[in-house]
Coordinates of C-alpha atoms in Angstrom, one line a residue:
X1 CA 121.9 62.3 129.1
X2 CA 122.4 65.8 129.5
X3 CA 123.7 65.0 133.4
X4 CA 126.4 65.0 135.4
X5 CA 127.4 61.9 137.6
X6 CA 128.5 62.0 141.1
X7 CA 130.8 59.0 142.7
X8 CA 132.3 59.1 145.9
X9 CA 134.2 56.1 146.1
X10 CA 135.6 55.1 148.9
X11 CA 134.6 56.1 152.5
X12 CA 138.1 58.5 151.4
X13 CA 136.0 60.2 148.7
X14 CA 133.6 61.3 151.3
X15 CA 133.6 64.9 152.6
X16 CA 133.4 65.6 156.2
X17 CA 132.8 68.3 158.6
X18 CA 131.2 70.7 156.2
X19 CA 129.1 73.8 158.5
X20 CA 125.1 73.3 158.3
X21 CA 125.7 70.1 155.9
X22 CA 124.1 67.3 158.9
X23 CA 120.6 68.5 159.5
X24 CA 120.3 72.4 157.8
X25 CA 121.9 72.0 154.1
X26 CA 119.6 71.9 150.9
X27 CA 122.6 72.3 148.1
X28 CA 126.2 71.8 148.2
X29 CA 129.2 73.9 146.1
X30 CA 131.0 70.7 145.1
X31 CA 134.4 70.9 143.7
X32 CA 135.1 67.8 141.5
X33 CA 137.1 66.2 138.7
X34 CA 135.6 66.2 135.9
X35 CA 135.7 63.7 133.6
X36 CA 133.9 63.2 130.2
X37 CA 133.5 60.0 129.0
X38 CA 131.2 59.1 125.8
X39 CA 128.0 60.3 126.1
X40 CA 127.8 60.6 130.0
X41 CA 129.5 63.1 132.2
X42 CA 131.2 62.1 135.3
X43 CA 132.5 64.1 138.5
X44 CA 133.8 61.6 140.2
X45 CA 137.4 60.1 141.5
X46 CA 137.9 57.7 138.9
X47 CA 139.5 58.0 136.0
X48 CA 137.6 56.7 132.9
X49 CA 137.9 58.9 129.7
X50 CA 139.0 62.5 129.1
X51 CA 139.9 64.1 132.6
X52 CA 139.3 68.1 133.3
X53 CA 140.7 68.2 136.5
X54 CA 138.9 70.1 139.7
X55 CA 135.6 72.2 138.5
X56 CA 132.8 73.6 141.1
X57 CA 129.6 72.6 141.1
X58 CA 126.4 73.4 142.6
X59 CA 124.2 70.7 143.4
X60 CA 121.0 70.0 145.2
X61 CA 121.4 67.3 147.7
X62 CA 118.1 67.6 149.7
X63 CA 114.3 67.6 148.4
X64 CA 113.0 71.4 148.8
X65 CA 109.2 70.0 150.6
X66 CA 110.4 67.3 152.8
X67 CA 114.0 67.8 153.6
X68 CA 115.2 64.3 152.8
X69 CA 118.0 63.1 150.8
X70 CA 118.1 63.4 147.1
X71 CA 118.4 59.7 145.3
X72 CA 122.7 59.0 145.6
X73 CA 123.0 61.6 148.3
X74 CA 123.8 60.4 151.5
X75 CA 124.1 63.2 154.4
X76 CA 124.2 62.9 158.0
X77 CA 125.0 64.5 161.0
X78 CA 128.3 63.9 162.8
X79 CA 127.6 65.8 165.7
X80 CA 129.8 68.7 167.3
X81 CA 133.5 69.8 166.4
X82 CA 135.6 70.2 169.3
X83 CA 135.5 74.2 170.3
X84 CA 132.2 74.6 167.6
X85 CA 129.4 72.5 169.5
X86 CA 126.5 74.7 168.0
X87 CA 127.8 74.0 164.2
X88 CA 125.8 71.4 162.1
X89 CA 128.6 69.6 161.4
X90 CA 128.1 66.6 158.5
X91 CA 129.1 64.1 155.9
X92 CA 128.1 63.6 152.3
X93 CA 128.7 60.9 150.0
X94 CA 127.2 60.6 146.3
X95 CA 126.4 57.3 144.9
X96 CA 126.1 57.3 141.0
X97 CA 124.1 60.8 142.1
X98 CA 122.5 62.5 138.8
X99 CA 122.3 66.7 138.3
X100 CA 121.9 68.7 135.5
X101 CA 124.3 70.0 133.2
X102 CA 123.7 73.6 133.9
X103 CA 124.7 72.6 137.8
X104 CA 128.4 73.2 136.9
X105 CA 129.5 77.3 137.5
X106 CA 131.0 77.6 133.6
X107 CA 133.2 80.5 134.3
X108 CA 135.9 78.6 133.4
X109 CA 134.7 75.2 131.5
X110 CA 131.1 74.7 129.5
X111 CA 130.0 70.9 128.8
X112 CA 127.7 71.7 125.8
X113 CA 124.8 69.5 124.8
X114 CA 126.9 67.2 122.2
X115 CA 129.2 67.3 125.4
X116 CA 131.8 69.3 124.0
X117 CA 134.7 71.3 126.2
X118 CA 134.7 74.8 126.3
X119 CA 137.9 76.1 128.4
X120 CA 137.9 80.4 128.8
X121 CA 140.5 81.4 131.1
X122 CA 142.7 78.8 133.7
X123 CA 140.0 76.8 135.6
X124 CA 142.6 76.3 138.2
X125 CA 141.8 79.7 139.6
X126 CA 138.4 78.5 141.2
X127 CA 140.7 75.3 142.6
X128 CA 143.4 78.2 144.0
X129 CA 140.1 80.0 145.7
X130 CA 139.2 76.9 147.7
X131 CA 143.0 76.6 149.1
X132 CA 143.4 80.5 149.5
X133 CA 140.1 80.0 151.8
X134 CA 141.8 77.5 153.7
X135 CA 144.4 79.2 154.3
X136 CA 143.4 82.2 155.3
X137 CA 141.3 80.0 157.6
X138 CA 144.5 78.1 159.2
X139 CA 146.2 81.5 159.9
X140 CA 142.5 83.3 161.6
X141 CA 143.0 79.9 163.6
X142 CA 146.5 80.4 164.7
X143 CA 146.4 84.1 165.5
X144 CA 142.9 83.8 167.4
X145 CA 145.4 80.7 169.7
X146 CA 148.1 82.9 170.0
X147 CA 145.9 85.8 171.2
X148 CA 144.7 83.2 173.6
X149 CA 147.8 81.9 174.7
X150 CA 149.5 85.8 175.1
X151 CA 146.4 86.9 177.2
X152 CA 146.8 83.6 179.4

């Protein structure tokens, strides 16, 4: 089919509190397992057929013209995060969402057409990047309170 699938699951599948993602966001970076099973591609959290582990993704999840959800999307806003009130905070969910194969950022991993894996390099790395980021963003957190907290 040439696509990639997108489940969700559970409500524990779904991804809150992304920046921009209730009201402003037209495409998402996704990271998601990926799974190939028979002739269709899944990114999704279960496990049917060969599993890839964590791979990114880029993926449209709003209509360009009139801003509204793409068919499997759902995205809405979740209104303000304590100490961020002007963020456009949000949810998404994907339900049996379809994208392109050329939506996955092949650094590390290439679906070909027949569906065939391609691995160059670790594709860990681009998994190590998202918790490096969130790291780094805990510690800019607990400085900034401590800053706080010694000028106080």
């Amino acid at each position: 089919s040439q696509e990639f699938v997108f489940n969700s699951g559970s409500i524990e599948g779904y991804k809150f509190w992304p920046g921009d993602l209730g009201l402003l966001a037209t495409h998402a970076v996704v990271f998601a397992r990926l799974i190939i099973d028979g002739d269709d591609y899944f990114a999704r959290l279960i496990i049917d057929g060969d599993d890839y582990g964590v791979n990114v993704f880029i993926v449209q999840i709003r209509d360009l013209e009139t801003h509204r959800p793409m068919k499997g999307i759902e995205v809405g806003e979740i209104g303000p995060k304590l100490g961020f009130s002007t963020k456009d905070n949000g949810y998404l969910a994907f339900k049996n969402f379809r994208a392109p194969r050329e939506c996955i950022l092949s650094r590390y991993i290439n679906v070909s057409e027949l569906g065939e894996i391609s691995i160059q390099g670790n594709p860990k790395i681009a998994y190590g990047t998202m918790m490096f980021i969130r790291v780094t963003l805990l510690k800019l957190s607990t400085e900034a309170f401590f800053y706080g907290l010694f000028i106080t």
